[in-house]
Short mmCIF file of C-alpha atoms in Angstrom, two decimals:
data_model
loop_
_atom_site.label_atom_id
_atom_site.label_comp_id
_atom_site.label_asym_id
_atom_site.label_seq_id
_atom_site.Cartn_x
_atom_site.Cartn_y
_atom_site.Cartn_z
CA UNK A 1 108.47 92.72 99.67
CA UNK A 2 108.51 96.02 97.95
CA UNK A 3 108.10 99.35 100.04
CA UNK A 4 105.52 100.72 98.40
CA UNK A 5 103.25 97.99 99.58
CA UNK A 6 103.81 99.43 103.10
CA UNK A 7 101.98 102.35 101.49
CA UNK A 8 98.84 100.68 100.03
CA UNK A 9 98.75 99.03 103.59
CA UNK A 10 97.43 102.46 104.57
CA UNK A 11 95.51 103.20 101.99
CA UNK A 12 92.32 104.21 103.37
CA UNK A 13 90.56 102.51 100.01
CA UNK A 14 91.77 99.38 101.10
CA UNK A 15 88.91 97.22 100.69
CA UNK A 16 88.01 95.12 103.98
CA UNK A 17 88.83 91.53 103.00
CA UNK A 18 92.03 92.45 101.81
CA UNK A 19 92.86 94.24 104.80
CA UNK A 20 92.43 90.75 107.17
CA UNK A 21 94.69 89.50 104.41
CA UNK A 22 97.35 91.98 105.01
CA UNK A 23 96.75 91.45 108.60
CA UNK A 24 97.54 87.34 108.42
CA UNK A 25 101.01 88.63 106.30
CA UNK A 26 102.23 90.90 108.86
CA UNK A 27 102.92 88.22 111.11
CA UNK A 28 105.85 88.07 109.23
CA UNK A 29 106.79 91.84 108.56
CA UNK A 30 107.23 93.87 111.22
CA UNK A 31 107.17 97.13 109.12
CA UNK A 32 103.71 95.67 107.48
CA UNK A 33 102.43 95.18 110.98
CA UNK A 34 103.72 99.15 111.86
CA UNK A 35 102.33 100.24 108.82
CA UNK A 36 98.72 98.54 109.53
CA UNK A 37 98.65 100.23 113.07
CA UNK A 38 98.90 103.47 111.68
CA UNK A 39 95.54 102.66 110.21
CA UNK A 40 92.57 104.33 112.12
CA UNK A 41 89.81 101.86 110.89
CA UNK A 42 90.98 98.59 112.68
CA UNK A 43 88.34 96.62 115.08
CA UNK A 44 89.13 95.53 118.06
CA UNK A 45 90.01 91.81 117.15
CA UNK A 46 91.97 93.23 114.39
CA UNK A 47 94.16 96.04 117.48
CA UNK A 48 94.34 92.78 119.45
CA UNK A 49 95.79 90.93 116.62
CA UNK A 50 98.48 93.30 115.84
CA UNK A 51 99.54 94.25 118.98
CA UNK A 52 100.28 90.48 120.34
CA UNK A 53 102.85 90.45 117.12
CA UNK A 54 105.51 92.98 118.84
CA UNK A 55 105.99 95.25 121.35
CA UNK A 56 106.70 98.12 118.49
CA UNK A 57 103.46 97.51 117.26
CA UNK A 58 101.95 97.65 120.38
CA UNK A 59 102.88 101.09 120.82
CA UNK A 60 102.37 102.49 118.06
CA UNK A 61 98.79 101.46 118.46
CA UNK A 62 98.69 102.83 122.17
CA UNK A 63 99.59 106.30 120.79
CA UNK A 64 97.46 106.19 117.81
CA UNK A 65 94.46 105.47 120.53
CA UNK A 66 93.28 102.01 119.38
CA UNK A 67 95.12 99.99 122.49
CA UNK A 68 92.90 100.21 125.80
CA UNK A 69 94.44 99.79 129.13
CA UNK A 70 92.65 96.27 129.80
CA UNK A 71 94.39 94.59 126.65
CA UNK A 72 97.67 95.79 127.86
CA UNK A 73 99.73 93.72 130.85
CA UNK A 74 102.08 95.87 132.11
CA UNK A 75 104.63 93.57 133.35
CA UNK A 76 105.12 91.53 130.02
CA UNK A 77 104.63 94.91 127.82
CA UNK A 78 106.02 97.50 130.04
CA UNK A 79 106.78 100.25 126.79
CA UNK A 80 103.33 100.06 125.54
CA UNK A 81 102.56 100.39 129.14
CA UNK A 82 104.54 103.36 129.47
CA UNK A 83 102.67 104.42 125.69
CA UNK A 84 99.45 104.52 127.67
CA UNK A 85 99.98 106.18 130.39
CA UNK A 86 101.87 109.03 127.93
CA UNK A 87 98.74 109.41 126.60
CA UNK A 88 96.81 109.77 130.05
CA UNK A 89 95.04 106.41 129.12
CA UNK A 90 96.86 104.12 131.27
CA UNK A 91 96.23 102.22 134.50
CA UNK A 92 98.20 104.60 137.25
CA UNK A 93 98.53 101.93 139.66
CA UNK A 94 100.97 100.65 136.60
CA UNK A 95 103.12 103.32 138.04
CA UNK A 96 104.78 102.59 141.15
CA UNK A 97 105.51 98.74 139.83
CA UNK A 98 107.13 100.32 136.85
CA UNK A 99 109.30 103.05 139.18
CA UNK A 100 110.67 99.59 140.11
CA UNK A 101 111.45 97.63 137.01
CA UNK A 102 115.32 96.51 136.65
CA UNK A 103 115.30 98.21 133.12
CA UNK A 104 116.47 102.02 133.50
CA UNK A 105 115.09 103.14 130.29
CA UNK A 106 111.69 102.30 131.60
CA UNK A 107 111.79 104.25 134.95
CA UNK A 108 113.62 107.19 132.77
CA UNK A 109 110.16 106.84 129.79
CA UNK A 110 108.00 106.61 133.08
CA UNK A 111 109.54 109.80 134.80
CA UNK A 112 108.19 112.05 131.40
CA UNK A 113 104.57 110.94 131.99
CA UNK A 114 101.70 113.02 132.85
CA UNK A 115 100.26 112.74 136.66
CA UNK A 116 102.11 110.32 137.95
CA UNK A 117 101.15 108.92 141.61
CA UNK A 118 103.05 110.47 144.88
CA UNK A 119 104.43 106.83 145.48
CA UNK A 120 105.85 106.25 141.90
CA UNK A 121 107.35 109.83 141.79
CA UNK A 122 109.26 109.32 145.05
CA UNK A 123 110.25 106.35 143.72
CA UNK A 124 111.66 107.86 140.62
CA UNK A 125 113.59 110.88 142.80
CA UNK A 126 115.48 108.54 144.50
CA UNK A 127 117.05 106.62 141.91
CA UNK A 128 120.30 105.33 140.99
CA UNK A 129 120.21 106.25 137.77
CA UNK A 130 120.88 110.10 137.16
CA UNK A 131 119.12 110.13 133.78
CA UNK A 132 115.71 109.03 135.48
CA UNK A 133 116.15 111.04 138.14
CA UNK A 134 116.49 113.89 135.68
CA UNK A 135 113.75 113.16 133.66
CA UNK A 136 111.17 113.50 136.38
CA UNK A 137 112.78 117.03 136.97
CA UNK A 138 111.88 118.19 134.11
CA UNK A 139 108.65 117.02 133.97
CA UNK A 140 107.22 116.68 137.74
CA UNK A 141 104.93 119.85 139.04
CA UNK A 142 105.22 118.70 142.32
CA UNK A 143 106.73 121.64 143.83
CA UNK A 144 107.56 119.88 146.88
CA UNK A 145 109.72 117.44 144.67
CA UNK A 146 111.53 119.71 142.50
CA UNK A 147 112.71 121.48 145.54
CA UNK A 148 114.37 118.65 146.73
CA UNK A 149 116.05 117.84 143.25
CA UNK A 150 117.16 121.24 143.15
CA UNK A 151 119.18 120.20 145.41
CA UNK A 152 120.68 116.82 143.72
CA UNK A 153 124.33 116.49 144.08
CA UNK A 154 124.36 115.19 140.29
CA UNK A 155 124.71 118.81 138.17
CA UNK A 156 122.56 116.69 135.36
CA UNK A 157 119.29 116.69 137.60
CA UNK A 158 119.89 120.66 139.05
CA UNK A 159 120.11 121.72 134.62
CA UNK A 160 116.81 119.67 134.26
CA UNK A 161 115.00 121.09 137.66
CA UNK A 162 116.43 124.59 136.49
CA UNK A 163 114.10 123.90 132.47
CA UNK A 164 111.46 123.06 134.18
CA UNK A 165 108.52 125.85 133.42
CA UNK A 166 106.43 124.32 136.42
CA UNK A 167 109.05 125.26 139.04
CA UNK A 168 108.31 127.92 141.31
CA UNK A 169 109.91 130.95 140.99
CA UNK A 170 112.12 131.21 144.17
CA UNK A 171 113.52 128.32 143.36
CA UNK A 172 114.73 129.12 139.94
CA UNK A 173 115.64 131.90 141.28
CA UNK A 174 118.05 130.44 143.89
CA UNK A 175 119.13 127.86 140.98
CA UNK A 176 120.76 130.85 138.73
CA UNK A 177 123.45 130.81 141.28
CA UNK A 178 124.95 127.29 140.56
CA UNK A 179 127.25 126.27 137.90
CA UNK A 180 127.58 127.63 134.41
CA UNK A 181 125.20 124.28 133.19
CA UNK A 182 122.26 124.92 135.65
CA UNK A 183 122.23 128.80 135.12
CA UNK A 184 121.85 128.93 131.86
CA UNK A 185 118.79 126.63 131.93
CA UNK A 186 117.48 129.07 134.80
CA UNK A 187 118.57 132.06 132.89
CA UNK A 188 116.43 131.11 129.78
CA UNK A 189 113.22 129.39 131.82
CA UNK A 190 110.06 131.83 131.18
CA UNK A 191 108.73 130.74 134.98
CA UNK A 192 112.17 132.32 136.22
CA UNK A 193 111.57 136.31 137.04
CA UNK A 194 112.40 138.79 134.67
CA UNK A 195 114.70 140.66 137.12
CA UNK A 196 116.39 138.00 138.53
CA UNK A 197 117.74 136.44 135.24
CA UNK A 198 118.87 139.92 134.23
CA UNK A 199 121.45 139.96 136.63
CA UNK A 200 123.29 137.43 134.49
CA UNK A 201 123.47 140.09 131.57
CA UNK A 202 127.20 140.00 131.88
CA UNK A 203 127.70 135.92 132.72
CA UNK A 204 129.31 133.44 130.63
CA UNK A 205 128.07 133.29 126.81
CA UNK A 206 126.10 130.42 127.51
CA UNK A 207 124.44 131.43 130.26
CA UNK A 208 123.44 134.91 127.66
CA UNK A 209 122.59 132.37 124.70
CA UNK A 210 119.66 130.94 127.14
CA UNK A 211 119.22 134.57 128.68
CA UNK A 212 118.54 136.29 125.19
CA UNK A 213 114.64 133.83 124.42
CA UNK A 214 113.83 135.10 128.24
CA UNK A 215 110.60 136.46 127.05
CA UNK A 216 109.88 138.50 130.05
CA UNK A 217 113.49 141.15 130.85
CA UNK A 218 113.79 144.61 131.36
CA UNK A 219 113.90 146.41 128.53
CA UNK A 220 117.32 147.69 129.03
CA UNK A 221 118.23 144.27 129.63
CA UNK A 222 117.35 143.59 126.13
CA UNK A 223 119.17 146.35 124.72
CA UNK A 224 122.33 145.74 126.48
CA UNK A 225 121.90 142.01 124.68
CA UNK A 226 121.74 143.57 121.23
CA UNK A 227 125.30 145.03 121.80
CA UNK A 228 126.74 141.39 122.66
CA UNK A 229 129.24 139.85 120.14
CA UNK A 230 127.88 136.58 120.41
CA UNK A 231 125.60 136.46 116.67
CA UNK A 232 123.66 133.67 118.83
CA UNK A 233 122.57 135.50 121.32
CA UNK A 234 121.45 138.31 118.98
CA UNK A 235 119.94 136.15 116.68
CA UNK A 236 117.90 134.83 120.02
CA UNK A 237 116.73 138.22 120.89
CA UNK A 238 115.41 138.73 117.37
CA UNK A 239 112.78 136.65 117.73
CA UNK A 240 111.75 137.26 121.30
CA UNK A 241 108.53 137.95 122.25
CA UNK A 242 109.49 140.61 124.66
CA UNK A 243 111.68 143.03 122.53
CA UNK A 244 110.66 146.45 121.90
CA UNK A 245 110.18 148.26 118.66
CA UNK A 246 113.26 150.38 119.09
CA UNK A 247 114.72 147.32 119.24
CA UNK A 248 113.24 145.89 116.33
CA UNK A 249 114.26 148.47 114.33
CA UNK A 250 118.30 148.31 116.08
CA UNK A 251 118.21 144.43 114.90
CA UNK A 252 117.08 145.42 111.71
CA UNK A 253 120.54 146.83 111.08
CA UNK A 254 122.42 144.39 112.79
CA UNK A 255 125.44 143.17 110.05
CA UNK A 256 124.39 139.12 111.29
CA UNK A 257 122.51 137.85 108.63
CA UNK A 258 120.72 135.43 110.58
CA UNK A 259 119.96 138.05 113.15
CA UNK A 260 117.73 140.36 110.18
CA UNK A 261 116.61 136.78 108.89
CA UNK A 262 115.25 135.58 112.30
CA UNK A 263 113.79 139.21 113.15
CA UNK A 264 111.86 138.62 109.85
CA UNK A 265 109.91 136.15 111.97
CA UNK A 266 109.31 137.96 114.83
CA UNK A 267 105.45 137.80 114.95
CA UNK A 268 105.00 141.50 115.73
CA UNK A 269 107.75 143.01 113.60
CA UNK A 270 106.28 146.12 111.83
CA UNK A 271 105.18 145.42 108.31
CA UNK A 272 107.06 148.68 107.16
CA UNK A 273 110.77 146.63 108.55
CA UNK A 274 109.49 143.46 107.13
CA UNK A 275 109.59 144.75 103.39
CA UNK A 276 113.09 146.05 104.34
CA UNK A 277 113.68 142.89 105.10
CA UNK A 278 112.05 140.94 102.62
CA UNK A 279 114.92 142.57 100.55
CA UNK A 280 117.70 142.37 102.57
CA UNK A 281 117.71 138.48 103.51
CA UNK A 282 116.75 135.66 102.00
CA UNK A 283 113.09 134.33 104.40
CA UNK A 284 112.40 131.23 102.19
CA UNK A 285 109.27 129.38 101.32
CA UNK A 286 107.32 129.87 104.41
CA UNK A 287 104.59 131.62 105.97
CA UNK A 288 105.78 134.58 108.24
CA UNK A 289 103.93 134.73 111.50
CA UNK A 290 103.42 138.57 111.15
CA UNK A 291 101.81 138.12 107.59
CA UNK A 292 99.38 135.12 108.56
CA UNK A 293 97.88 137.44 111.37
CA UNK A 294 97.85 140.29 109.09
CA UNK A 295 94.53 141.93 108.52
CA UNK A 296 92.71 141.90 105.01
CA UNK A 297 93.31 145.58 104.43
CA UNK A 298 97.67 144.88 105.40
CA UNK A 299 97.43 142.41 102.99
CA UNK A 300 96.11 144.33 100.62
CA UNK A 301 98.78 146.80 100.39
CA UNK A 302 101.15 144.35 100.45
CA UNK A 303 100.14 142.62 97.55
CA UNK A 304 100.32 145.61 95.56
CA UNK A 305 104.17 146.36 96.57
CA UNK A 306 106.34 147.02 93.39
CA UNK A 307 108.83 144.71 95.14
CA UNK A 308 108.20 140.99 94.04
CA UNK A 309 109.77 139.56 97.44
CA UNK A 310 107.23 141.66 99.29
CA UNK A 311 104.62 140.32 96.87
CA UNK A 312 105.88 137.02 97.86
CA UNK A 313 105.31 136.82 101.29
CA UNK A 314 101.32 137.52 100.94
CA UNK A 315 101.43 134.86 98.22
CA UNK A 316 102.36 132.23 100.86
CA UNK A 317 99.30 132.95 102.90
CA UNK A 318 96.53 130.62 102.56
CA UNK A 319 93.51 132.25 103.12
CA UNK A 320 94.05 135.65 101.30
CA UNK A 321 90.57 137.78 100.75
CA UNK A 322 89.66 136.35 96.96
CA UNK A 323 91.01 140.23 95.14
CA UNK A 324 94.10 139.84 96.89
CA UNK A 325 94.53 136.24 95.71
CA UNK A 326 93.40 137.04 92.18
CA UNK A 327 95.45 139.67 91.99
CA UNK A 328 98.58 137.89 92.79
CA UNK A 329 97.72 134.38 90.79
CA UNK A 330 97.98 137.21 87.70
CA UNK A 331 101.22 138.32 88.56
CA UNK A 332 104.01 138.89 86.35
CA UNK A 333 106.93 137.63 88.48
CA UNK A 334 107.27 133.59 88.37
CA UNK A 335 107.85 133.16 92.05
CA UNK A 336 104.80 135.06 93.07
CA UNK A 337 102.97 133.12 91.02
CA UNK A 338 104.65 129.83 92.63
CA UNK A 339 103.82 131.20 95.67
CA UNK A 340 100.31 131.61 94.91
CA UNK A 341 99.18 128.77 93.19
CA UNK A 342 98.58 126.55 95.47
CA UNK A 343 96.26 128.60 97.21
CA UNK A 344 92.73 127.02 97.53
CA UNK A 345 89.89 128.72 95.64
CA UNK A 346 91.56 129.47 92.45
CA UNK A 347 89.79 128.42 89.34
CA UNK A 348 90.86 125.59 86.53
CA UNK A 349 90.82 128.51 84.30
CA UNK A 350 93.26 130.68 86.81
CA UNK A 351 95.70 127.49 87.34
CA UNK A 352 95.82 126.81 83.52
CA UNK A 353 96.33 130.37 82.87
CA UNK A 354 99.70 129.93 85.66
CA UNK A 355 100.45 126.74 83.75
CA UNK A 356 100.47 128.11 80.08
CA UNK A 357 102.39 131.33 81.48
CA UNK A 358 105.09 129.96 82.98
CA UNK A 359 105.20 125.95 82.20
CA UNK A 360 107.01 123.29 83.89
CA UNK A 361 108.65 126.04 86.20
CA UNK A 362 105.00 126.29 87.67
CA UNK A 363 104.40 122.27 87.78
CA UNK A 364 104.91 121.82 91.20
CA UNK A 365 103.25 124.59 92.76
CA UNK A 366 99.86 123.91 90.57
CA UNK A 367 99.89 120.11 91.30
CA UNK A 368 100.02 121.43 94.75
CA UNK A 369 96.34 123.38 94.37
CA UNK A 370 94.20 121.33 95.94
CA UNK A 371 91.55 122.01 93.46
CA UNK A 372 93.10 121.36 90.68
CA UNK A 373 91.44 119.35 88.46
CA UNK A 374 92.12 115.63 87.06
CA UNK A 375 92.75 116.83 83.36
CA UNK A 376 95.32 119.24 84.80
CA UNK A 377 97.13 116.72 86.80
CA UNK A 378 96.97 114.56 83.66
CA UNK A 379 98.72 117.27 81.48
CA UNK A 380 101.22 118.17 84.40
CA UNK A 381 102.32 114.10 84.76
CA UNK A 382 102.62 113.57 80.30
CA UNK A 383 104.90 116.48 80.08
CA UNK A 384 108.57 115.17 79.37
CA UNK A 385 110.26 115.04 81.36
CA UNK A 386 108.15 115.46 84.40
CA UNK A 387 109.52 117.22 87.06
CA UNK A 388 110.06 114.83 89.87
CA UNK A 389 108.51 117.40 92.54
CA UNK A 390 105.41 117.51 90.29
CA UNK A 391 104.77 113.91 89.79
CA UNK A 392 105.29 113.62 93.65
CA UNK A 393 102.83 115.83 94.34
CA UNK A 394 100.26 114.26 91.96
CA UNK A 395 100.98 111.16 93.30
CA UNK A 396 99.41 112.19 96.36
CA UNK A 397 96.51 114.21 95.30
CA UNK A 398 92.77 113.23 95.80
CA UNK A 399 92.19 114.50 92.04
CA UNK A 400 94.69 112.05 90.39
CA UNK A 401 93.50 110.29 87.31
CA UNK A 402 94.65 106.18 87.04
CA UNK A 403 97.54 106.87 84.22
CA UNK A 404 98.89 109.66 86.30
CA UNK A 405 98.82 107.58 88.82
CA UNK A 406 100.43 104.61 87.36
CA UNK A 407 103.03 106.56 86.34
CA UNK A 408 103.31 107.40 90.05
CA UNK A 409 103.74 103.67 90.84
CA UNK A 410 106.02 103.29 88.71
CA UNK A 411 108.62 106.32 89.91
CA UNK A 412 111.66 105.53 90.77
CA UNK A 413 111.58 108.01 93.19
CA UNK A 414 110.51 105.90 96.20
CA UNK A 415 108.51 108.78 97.93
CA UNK A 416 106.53 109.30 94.71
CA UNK A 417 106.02 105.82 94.16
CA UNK A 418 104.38 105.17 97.98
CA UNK A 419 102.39 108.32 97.52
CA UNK A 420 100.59 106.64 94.71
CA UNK A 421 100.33 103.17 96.51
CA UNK A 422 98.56 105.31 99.28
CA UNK A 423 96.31 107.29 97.49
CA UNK A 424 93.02 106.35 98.33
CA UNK A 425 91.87 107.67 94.20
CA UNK A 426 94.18 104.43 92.93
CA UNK A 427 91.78 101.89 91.00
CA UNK A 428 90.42 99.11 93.14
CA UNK A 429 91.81 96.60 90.92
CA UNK A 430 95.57 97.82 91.37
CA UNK A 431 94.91 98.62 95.23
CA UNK A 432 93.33 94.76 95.06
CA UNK A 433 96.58 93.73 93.09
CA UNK A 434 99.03 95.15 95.74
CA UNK A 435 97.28 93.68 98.72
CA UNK A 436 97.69 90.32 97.43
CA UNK A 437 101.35 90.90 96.38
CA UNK A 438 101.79 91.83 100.03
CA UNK A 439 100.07 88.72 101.12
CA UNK A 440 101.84 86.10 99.10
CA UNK A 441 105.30 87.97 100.19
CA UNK A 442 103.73 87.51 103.64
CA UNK A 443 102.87 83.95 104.07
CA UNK A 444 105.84 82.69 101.99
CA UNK A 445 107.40 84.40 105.42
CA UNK A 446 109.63 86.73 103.42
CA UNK A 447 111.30 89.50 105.64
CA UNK A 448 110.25 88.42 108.92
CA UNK A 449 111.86 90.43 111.67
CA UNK A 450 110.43 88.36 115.07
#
């Protein structure tokens, strides 16, 4: 059965008849049957039907939200039990019967879930198994229960107690004077005070690694970090929260790379040290934190820098005041442009102007706009060749026209080709066309994983 048929299984065009078709075929495909419960517009008979097939299926339809506590039995099921109560949609009194069942994996999945009774917690603390055990540490509030796991002779369950952001503060306090493995998980836990942790500014270079994301130290603290020859631990304090400006400025010069590239996302790093940066280290195509809470009148400047890099890190913003993004769709420099034209709100006349500028170089970025138009998508997909990005991205595209699409299909780039099966803009006959494939694959009983 060919993969992309997994894709028009999803396809929210999928006409209703054809869906109970694909339905009867998954019985024998189990990735049909986990593609189908991805879909959000199944009945009830339809959930039922699917999630009697496997237990995979059955949880993937618990976390989408379609599987209700009373068509799940907890004892033949107990994973898409344990999906449930994940999601805070479970039975609780599901909880102390599962603390109890002979699979470990089970209690260990049940100690990471939300609000779990007093009696199946207890349960879980006193296990056998140190990886259950551990699990509740790091996820119980019960104060009363992580203090007695601090004290766990297995180091394993201590580390976890010591990452846990719901234990008290005394207690993580007490836990930075164990072993190297449970310190540095105390050393770099937020709920762990400032002061404390700073004590360990001099400790092994692990226990600094966790020290340096602390987000609330002493500022000295933080300073005394910036002089440590571990790049790691540098590179950590770059993009803490809790650094000063001074400091900024200090990591601005450090000689790690990755300690200027990670400062560069440091979400209150002056704009004035970003451009520095934006020229000293390569960011790459992504939204800065500091630039997507810039104000209108930051960006503006910005955009008019003579430096193209600086240019480009406005252009990657997606809701830019309309002059700003006009300004910068009319740029000279190609990767400005790239960066800016898939920004919403620019005309077919702006994109085609991008397109005729700087051709196939800007392919990908314009088939990216999500307003471009159908008889720019067609001119982007019969250019030869067609860059492979580009066709990928008009394979997915609400806009696409049927012969772009088809030649979507028929990519032999498989993420390109399921795009297109998935696109809801396919023609109803070929959607039609691929549902039945699927079904005759299906009840021939072709790739049946039960």
């Amino acid at each position: 059965m060919p993969e992309l048929l997994y894709a028009v299984a999803l396809n929210p065009a999928l006409p209703s008849g054809l869906l109970g078709r694909l339905i009867d075929a998954a019985d024998a495909d189990e990735e049909l049957a986990l593609a189908l419960a991805d879909r959000p517009d199944l009945g009830p008979e339809q959930v039922r039907r699917l999630a009697a097939r496997d237990r995979e299926t059955a949880a993937r339809l618990a976390w989408g939200g379609l599987l209700r506590a009373e068509d799940v039995d907890p004892v033949a099921r107990p994973l898409v039990a344990l999906a449930l109560l994940d999601e805070g949609r479970g039975d609780p009194a599901w909880a102390t019967a599962l603390a109890r069942h002979p699979d470990p994996y089970v209690r260990m999945r049940l100690g990471a879930c939300p609000g779990l009774p007093d009696e199946a917690a207890d349960l879980l603390a006193e296990d056998e198994d140190t990886d259950v055990v551990g699990e509740l540490g790091l996820h119980t509030g019960r104060t009363d229960l992580l203090a007695r796991l601090a004290g766990h002779p297995e180091t394993e369950v201590r580390r976890w107690v010591a990452a846990n952001r719901a234990a008290p503060p005394e207690l993580l306090t007490a836990l930075l004077a164990d072993e190297v493995q449970v310190r540095r998980q105390a050393a770099g836990n937020p709920a762990t005070p400032g002061t404390a942790a700073a004590r360990h500014v001099d400790d092994h270079p692990l226990v600094r690694q966790q020290l340096s994301e602390h987000p609330g130290l002493p500022a000295g603290t933080y300073h005394r970090l910036a002089e440590d020859p571990t790049p790691w631990v540098r590179g950590n304090l770059a993009e803490n929260p809790g650094i000063d400006l001074a400091l900024m400025h200090r990591l601005a010069e450090d000689d790690g790379y990755d300690v200027r590239r990670r400062l560069a996302h440091h979400p209150a790093v002056p704009l004035d040290l970003l451009e520095r940066l934006a020229v000293a280290v390569r960011i790459g195509a992504t939204l800065l934190p500091r630039i997507a809470g810039a104000e209108p009148a930051e960006l503006s400047r910005l955009a008019g820098s003579a430096e193209p890099r600086v240019r480009m890190l406005v252009a990657r913003h997606r809701d830019l005041p309309a002059p700003v993004r006009d300004a910068l769709a009319a740029d000279a420099d190609a990767a400005v442009a790239t960066s800016v034209a898939p920004h919403p709100g620019l005309t077919t006349g702006q994109l085609t102007a991008l397109l005729d500028r700087f051709g196939t170089k800007l392919a990908t970025a314009v088939a990216a706009n999500p307003d471009a138009p159908t008889a720019l998508l067609d001119r982007i997909a019969s250019t030869e060749p067609v860059p492979a990005k580009a066709l990928r991205a008009i394979a997915a595209h609400p806009h696409a026209g049927p012969e772009a699409l088809a030649r979507g299909l028929a990519s032999v780039d498989r993420r390109t080709a399921e795009a297109a099966a998935g696109n809801p803009a396919l023609p109803p006959d070929v959607i039609a066309a691929l549902a039945r494939e699927a079904w005759s694959a299906g009840t021939e009983g072709s790739g049946s994983n039960r």
